[in-house]
Coordinates of C-alpha atoms and ligand atoms in Angstrom, one line a residue:
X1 CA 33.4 29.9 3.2
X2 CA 36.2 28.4 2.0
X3 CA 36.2 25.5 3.8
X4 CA 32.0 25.0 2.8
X5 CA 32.6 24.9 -0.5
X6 CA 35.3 22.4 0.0
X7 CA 33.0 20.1 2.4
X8 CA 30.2 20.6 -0.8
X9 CA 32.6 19.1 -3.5
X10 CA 33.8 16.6 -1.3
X11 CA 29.7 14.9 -0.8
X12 CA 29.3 15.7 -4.0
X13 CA 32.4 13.0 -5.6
X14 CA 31.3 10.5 -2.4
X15 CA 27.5 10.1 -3.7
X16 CA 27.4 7.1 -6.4
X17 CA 26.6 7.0 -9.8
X18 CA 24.9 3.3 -10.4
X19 CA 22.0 2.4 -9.0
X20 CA 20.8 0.7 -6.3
X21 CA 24.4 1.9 -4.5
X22 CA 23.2 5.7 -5.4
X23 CA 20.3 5.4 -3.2
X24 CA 21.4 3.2 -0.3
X25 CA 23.5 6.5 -0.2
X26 CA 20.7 8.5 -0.3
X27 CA 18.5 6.4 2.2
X28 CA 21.7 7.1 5.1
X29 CA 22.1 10.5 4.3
X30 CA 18.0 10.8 4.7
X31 CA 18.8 9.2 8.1
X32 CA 21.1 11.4 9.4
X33 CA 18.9 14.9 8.6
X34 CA 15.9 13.2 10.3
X35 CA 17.9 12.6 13.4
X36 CA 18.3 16.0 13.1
X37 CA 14.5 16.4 12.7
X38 CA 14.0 14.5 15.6
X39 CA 16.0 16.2 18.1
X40 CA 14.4 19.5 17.4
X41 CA 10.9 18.0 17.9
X42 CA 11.9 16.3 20.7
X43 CA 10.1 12.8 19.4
X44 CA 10.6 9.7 16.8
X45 CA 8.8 11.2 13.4
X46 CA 6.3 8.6 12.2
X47 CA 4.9 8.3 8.3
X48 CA 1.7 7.1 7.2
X49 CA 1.4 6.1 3.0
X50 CA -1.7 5.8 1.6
X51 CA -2.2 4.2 -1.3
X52 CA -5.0 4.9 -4.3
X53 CA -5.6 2.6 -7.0
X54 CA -4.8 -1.0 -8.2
X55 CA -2.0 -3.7 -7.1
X56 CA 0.6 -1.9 -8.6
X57 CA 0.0 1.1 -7.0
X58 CA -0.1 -1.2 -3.7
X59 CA 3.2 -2.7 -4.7
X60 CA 4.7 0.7 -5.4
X61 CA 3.6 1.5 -1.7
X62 CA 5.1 -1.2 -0.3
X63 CA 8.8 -0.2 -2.0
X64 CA 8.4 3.5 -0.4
X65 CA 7.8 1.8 2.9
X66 CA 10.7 -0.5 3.0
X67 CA 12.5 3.0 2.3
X68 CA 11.5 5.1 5.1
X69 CA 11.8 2.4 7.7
X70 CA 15.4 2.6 6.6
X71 CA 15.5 5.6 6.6
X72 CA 14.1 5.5 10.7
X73 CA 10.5 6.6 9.9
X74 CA 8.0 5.2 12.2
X75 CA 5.2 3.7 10.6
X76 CA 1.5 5.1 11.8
X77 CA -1.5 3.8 10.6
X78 CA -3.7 6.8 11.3
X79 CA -3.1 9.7 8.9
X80 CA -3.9 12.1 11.1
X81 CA -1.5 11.7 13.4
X82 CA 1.5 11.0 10.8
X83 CA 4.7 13.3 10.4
X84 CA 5.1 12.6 6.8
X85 CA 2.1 12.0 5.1
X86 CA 2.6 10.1 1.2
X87 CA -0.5 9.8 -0.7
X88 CA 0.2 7.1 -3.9
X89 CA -2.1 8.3 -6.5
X90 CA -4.3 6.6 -9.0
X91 CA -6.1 8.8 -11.8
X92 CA -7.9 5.6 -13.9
X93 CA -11.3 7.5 -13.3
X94 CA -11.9 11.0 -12.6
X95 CA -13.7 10.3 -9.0
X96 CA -10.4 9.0 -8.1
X97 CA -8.7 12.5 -8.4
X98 CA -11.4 14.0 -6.6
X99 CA -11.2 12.2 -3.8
X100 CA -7.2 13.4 -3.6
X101 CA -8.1 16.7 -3.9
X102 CA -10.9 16.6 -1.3
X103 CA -8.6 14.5 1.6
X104 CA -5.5 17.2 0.7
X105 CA -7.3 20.0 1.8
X106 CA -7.7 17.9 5.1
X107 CA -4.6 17.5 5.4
X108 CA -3.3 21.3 4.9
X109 CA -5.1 22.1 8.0
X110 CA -3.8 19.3 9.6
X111 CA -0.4 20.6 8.6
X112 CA -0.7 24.0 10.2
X113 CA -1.3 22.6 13.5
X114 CA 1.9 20.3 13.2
X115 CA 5.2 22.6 12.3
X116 CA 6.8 18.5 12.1
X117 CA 4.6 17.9 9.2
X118 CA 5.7 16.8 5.2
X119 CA 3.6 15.9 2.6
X120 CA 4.6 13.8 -0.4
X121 CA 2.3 13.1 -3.8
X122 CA 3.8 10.7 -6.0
X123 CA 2.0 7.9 -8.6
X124 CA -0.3 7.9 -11.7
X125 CA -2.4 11.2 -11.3
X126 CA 1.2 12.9 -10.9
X127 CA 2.2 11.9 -14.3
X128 CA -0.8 14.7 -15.5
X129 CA 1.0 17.7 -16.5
X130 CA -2.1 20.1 -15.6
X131 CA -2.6 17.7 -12.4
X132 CA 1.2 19.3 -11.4
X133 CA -0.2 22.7 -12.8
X134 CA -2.9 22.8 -10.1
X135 CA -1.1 21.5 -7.1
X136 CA 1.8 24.0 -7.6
X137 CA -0.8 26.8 -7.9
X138 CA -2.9 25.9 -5.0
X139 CA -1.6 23.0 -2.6
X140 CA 1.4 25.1 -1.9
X141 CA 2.0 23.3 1.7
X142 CA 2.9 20.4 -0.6
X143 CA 6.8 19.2 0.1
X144 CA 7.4 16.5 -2.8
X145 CA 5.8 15.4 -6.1
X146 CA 7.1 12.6 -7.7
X147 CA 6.2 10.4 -10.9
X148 CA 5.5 6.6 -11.7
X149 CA 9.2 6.2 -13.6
X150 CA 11.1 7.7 -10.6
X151 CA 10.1 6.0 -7.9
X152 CA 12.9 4.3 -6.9
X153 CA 14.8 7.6 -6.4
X154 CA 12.4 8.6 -4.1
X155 CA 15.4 8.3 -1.1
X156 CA 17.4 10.7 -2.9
X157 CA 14.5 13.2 -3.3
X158 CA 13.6 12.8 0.1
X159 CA 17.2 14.2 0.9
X160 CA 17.3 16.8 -1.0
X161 CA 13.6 18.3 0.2
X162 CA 15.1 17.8 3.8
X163 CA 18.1 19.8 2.7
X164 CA 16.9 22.2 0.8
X165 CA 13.7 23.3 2.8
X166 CA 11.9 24.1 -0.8
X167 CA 9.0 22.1 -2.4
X168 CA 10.7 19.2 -4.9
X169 CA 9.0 18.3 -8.0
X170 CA 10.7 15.5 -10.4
X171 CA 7.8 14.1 -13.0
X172 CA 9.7 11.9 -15.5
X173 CA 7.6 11.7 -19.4
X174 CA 9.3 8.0 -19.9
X175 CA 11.6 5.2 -19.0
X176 CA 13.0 2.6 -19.9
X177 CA 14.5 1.8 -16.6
X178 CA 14.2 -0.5 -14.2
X179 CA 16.6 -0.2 -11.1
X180 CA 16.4 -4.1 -9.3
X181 CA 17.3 -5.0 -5.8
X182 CA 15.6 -1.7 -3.4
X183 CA 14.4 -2.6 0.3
X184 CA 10.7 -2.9 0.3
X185 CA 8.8 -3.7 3.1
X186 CA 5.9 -6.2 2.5
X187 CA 1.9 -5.9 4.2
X188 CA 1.8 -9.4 4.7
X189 CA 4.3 -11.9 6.0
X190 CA 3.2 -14.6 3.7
X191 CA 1.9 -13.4 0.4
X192 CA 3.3 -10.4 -1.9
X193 CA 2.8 -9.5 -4.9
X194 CA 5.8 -9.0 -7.6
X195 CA 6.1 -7.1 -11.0
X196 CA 6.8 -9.0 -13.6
X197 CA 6.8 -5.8 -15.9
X198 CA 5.6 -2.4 -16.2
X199 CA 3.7 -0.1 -18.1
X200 CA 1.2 -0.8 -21.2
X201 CA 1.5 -0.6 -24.8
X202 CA -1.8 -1.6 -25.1
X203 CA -3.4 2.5 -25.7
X204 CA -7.2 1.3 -25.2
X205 CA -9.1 4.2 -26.5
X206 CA -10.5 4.9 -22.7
X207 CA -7.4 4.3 -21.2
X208 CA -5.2 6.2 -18.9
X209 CA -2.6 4.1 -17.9
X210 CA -0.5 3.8 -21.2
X211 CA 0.2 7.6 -20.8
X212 CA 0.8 7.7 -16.6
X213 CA 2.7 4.2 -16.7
X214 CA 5.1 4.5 -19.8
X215 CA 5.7 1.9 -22.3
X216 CA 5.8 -2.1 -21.4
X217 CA 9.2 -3.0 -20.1
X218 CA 9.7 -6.7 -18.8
X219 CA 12.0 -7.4 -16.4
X220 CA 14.4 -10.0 -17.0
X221 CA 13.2 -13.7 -15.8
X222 CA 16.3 -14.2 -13.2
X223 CA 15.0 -11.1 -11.5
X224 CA 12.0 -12.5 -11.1
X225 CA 12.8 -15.7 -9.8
X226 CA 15.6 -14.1 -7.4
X227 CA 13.1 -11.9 -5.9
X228 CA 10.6 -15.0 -5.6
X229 CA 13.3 -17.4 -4.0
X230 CA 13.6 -14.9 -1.4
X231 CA 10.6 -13.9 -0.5
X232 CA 9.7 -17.9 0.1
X233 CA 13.1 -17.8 2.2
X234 CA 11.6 -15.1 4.1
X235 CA 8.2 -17.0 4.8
X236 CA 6.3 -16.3 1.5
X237 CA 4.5 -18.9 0.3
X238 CA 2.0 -17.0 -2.0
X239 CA 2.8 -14.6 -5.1
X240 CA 0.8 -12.5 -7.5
X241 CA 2.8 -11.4 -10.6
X242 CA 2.0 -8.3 -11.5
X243 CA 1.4 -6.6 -14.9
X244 CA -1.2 -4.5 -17.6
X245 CA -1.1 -7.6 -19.5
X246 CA 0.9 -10.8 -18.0
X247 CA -0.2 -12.3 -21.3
X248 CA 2.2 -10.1 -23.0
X249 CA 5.3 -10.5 -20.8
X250 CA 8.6 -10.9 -21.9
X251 CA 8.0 -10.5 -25.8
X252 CA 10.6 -7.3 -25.2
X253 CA 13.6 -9.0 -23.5
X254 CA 16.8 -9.7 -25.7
X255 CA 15.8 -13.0 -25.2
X256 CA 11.7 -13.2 -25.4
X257 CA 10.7 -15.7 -23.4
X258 CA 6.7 -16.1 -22.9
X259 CA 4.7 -15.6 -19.7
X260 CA 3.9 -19.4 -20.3
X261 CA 7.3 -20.6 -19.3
X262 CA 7.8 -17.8 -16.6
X263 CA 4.8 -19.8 -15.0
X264 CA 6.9 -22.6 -15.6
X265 CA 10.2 -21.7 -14.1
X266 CA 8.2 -19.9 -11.4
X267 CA 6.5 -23.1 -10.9
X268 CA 9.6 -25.4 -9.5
X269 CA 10.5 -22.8 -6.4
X270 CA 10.7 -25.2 -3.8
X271 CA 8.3 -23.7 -0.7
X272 CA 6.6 -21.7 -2.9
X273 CA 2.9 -23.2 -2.7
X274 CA 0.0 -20.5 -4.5
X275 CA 1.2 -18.8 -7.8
X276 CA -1.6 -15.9 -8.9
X277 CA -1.4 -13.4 -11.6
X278 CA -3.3 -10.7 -13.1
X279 CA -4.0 -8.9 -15.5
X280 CA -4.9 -10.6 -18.3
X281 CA -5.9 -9.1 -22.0
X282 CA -7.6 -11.3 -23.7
X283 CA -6.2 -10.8 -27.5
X284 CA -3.0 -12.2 -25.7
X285 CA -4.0 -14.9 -23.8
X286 CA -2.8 -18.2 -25.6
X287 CA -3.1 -22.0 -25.7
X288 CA 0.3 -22.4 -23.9
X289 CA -0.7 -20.5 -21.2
X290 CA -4.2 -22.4 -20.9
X291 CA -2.4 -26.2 -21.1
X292 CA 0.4 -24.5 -18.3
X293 CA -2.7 -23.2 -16.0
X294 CA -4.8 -26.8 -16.5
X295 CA -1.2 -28.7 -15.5
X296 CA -0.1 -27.2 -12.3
X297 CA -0.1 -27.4 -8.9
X298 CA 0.3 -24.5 -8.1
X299 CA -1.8 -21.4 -10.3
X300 CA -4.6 -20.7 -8.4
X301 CA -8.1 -21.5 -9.9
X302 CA -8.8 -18.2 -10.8
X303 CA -8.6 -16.1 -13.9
X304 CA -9.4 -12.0 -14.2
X305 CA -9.9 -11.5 -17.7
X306 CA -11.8 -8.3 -18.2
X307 CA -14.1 -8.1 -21.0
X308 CA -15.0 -4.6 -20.9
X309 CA -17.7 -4.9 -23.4
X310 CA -20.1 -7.4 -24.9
X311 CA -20.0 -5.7 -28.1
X312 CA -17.8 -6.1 -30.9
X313 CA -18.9 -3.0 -32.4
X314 CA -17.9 -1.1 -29.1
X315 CA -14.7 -3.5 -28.9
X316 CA -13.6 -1.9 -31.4
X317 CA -13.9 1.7 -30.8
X318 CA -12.6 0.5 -27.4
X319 CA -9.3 -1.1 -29.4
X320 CA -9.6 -4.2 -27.3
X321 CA -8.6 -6.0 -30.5
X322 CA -10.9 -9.1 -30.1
X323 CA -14.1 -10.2 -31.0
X324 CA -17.4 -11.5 -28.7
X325 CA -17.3 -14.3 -30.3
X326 CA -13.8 -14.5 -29.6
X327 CA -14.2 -13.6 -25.9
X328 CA -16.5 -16.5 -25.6
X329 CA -14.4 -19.0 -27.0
X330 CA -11.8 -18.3 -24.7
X331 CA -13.7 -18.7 -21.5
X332 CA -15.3 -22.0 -23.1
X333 CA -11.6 -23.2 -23.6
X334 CA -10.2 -22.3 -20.3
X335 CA -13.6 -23.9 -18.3
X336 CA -12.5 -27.0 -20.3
X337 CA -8.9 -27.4 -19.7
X338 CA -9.6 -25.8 -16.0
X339 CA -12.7 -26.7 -14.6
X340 CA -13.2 -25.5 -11.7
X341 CA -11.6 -22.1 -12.0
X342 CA -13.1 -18.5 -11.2
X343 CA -13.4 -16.6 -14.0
X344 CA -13.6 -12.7 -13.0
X345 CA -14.2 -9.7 -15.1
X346 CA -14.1 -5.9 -15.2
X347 CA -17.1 -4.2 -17.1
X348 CA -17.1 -0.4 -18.5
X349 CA -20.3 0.8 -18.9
X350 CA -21.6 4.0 -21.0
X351 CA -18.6 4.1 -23.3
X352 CA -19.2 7.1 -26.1
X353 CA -21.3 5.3 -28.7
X354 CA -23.2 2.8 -26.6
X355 CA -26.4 1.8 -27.7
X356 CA -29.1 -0.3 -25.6
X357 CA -28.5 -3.3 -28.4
X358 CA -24.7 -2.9 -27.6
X359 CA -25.5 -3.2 -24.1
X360 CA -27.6 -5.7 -24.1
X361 CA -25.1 -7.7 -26.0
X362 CA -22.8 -7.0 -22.7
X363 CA -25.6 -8.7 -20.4
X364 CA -25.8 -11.7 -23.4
X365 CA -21.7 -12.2 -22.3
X366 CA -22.1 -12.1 -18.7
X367 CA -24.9 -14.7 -18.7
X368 CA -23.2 -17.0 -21.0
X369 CA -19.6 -16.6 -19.7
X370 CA -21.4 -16.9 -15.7
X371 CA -18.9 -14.9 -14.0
X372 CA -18.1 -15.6 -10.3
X373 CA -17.6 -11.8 -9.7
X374 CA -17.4 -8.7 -12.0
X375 CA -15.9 -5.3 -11.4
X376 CA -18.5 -2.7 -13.0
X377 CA -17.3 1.0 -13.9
X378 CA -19.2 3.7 -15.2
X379 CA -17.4 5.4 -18.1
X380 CA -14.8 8.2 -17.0
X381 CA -14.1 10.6 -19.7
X382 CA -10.1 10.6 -19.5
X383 CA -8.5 14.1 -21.0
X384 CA -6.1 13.1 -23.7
X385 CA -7.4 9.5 -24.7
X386 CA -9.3 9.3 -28.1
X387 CA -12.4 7.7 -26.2
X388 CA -12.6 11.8 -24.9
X389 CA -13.1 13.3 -28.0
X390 CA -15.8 10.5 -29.5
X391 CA -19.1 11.7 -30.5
X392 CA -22.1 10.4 -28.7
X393 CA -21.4 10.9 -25.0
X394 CA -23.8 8.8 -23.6
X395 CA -26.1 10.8 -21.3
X396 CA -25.7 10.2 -17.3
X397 CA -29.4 8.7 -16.4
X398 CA -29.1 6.2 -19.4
X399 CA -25.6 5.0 -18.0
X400 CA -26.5 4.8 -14.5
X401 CA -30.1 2.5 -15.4
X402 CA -27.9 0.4 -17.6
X403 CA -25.1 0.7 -14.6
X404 CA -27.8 -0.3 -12.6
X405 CA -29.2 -3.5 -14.5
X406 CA -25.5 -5.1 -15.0
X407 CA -24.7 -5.3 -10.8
X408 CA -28.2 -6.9 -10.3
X409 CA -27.3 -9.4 -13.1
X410 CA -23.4 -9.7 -12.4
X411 CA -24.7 -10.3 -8.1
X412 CA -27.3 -12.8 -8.9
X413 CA -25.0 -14.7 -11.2
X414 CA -22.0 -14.6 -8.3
X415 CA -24.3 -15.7 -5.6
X416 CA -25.8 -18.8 -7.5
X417 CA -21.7 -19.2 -8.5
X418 CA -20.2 -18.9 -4.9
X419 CA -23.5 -21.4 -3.8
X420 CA -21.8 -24.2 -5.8
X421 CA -19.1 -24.8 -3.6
X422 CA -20.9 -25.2 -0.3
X423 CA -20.7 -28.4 1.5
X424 CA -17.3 -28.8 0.0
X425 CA -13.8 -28.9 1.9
X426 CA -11.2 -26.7 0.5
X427 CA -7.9 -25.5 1.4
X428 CA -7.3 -21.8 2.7
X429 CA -4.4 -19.6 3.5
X430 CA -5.3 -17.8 6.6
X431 CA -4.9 -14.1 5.9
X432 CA -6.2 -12.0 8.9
X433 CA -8.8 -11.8 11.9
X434 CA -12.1 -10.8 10.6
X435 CA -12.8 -7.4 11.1
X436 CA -16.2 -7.8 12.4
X437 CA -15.7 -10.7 14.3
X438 CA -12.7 -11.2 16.6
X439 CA -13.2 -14.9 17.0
X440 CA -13.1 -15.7 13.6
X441 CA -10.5 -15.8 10.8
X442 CA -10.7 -15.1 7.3
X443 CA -8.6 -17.2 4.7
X444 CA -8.6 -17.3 0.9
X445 CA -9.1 -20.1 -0.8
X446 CA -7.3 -20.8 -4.1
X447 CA -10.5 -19.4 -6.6
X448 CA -10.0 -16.2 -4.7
X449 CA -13.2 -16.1 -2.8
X450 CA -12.7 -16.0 1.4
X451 CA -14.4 -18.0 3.7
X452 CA -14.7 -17.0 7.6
X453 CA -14.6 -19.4 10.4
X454 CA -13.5 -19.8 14.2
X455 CA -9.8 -20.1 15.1
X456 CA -6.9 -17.3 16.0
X457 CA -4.1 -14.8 15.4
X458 CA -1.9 -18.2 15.7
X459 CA -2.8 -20.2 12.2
X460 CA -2.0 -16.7 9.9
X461 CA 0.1 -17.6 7.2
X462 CA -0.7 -20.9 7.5
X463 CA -2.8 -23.6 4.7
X464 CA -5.9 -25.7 6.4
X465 CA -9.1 -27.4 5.3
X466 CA -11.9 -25.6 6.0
X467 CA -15.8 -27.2 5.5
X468 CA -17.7 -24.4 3.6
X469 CA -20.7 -24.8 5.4
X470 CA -22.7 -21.9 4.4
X471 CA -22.6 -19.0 1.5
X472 CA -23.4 -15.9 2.2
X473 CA -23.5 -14.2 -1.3
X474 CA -19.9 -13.7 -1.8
X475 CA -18.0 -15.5 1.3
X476 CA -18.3 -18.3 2.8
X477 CA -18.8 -19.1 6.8
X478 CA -16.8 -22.4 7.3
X479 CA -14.8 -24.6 9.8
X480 CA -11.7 -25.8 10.2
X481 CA -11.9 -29.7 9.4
X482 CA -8.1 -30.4 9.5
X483 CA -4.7 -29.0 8.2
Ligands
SAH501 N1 -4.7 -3.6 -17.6 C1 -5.9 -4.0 -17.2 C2 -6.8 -2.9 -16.5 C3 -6.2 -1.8 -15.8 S1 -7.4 -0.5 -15.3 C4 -6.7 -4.6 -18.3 O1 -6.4 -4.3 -19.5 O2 -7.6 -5.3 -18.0 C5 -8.6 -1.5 -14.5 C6 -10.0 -1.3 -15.0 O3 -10.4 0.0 -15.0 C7 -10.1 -1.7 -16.5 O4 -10.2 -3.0 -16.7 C8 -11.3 -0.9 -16.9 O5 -12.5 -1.7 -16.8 C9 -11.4 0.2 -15.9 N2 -11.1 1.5 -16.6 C10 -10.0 1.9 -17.2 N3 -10.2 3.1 -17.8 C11 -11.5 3.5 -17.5 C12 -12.3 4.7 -17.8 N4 -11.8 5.7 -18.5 N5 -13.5 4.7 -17.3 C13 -14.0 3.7 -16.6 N6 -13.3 2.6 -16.3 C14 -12.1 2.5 -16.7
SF4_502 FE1 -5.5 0.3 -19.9 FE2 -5.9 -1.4 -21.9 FE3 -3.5 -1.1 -20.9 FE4 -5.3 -2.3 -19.5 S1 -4.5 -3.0 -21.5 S2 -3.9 -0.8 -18.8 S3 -7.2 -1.2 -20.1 S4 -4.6 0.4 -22.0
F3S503 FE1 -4.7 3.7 -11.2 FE2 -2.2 3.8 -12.0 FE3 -3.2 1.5 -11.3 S1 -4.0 4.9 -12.9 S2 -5.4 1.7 -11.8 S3 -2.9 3.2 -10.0 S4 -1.7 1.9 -12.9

């Protein structure tokens, strides 16, 4: 007894108090209860994390794989079979809760059969009190739910569920944290994505992700460019900096520096050879950046600026804090000083209020601004954001026929976009076999749309000329003409 208690207070003044050091502790101590794991089932444990949601999400996921592979997880690509099963949640619209709920039943069955088994829930729909609420109540085989704002002590939870036996729950409300220098394991060998800063100050009145993501934080420039430098050391040659609203970065930092000049300093890595970004809010994005994106070598010809409405009446009640005309102007400026570039979009349609006149005004913006692709979402009533409690819910059928109208306008507008460019050469990175087709490869070129054509597993990660020789809608089907 004695001697227990004396072993307990001695772990307890080894583990750390600064961060990362607190969770490389963590991530060995994980290590040695899964060896422990491991010998009573007789096998290597494997993990399988999948991931709901946007690039951040798929960033997030990327930072809890390089985690468990430390910790000696195999990885497994089918769920099914997995030991520890982490599902990276998104809640932006309601369908993509449901679909959560719906695979987690699944996998409490799949549990029973599997005495091994551990399930983890972390990301945005965990940052829902009454999502919590429900889980506790009635997903009882669940091991661990964690938040957005502790993800980087996900090692150190993961320790203490293995220790304790007992379901762990640790939701944080805020932070204003951000812990550098973690192991994260990347998907592909020659892109990755980076934050550049987290959460959104933004509050757009249908918006979710101010609440689930905390307030904007930037992280300091050196980070940045540290973490770039050596991911190109390690065979990167393409990033995408990652934020809400890029356009916004670094107005926070002691010393504000603007997402202009990150481009800049990014811009000069050696090795580094395709710089992408996203998101962009409109009421941010200014002339510097437009003169930086026309000058370089290295931004990729391709812009995401959602619009989410044509109507400045709607714009409003949506607190986008710009104008159509506005809008316009900017697409007109960046064409100009860009002109080739892709301009992309996302589109909410049905928002409370929404008149046929306000939607039509939506159609006027996607003919005029001729968008090479558009993401279109139907209107999820978010609890807790004003846009919940705004009179005028639009009824279903009237949002679906109007749903309906904008893809068959946004797809014939893409195709007659994506025709432009056959015939030409252009240079792709080679990302992957196509899926369909094992003799051909797929690359991306640098206005984001992909083009398939013959060649093998050998040229991935590398840059060559490919003749787009036919369009297909929204690919292309090419050759390689040289590299
Ligand atoms: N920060 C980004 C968008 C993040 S969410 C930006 O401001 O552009 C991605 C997209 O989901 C949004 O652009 C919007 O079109 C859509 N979206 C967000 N909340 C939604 C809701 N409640 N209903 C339907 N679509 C929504
Ligand atoms: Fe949501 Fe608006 Fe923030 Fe984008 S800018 S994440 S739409 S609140
Ligand atoms: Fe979804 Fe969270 Fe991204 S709500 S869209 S995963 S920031």
């Amino acid at each position: 007894m004695e001697n227990n208690r004396q072993n307990t207070a001695d772990r307890e003044m080894e583990i750390p108090v600064s961060e990362p050091e607190r969770q490389y502790y963590f991530i060995e101590r994980a290590r040695k209860n899964l060896k422990k794991m491991e010998e009573a089932a007789g096998r290597q444990l494997s993990f399988c994390v999948t991931t709901f949601g946007c690039q951040m999400n798929a960033r997030d996921s990327e930072k809890l794989v390089g985690i468990l592979e430390q910790i000696g997880y195999i990885e497994e690509l089918e769920e099914e079979k997995a030991d520890f099963v982490i599902y990276n949640t998104c809640t932006v619209r309601e369908n993509a809760n449901q679909r959560v709920y719906g695979r987690l039943g699944q996998l409490g069955r799949i549990k029973k059969k599997n005495p091994h088994m551990m399930i983890a829930l972390c990301g945005c729909m965990m940052q829902e009190p009454e999502v919590v609420e429900k889980l506790k109540k009635s997903y009882r085989f669940i091991d661990l739910i964690f938040g957005t704002h502790n993800i980087y002590k996900f090692a150190e939870l993961l320790a203490t569920r293995m220790e304790s036996g007992r379901m762990v729950i640790d939701i944080w409300k805020d932070t204003d944290r951000i812990v550098e220098d973690l192991p994260s394991e990347r998907k592909y060998s020659f892109k990755s994505g980076v934050n550049i800063m987290f959460g959104c100050n933004n509050f757009c009145s249908y918006c979710i992700v101010p609440y689930v993501r905390g307030r904007e934080r930037s992280r300091d420039p050196r980070a940045i460019i540290r973490e770039i430098e050596r991911l190109v050391a390690d065979g990167v040659s393409e990033v995408m900096l990652l934020g809400q609203n890029v356009n916004s970065y670094g107005k926070t930092l002691e010393n504000p520096i603007t997402f202009a000049r990150l481009l800049k300093e990014i811009e000069k890595i050696g090795g580094l050879k395709r710089i992408r970004f996203m998101t962009s809010h409109p009421k941010d994005l200014s002339d510097e950046l437009i003169e930086v994106m026309g000058q370089s070598e290295k931004i990729c010809k391709h812009l995401h600026l959602p619009v989410q409405s044509g109507s400045t009446r709607i714009l409003e009640k949506m607190n986008r804090r710009y104008t159509k005309e506005h809008y316009l102007e900017l697409a007109e400026k960046i064409r100009r000083a860009v002109p080739d570039i892709s301009l992309t979009t996302d589109i909410i349609v049905g928002f409370p209020g929404e008149t046929e006149e306000d939607f039509l005004e939506t159609l006027d913006v996607v003919r005029k601004v001729q968008y090479d692709s558009a993401f279109t979402f139907i209107y999820s009533k978010r609890t807790g954001t004003p846009a919940a409690v705004m009179e005028d819910q639009v009824p279903e059928d009237v949002v679906k026929d109007r749903f309906d109208r904008l893809l068959k306008e946004v797809q014939e507008i893409s195709a007659q976009r994506c025709a432009i460019h056959e015939g030409t050469v252009q240079t792709a990175l080679v990302e992957a076999v196509n899926d369909h087709d094992k003799t051909l490869m797929t690359g991306r070129l640098s206005n984001n749309l992909l083009v398939h054509f013959p060649g093998d597993e050998s040229m991935i990660g590398n840059y060559v000329d490919v003749s787009l020789d036919e369009c297909r809608g929204f690919y292309y089907i090419g050759k390689i003409i040289g590299k």
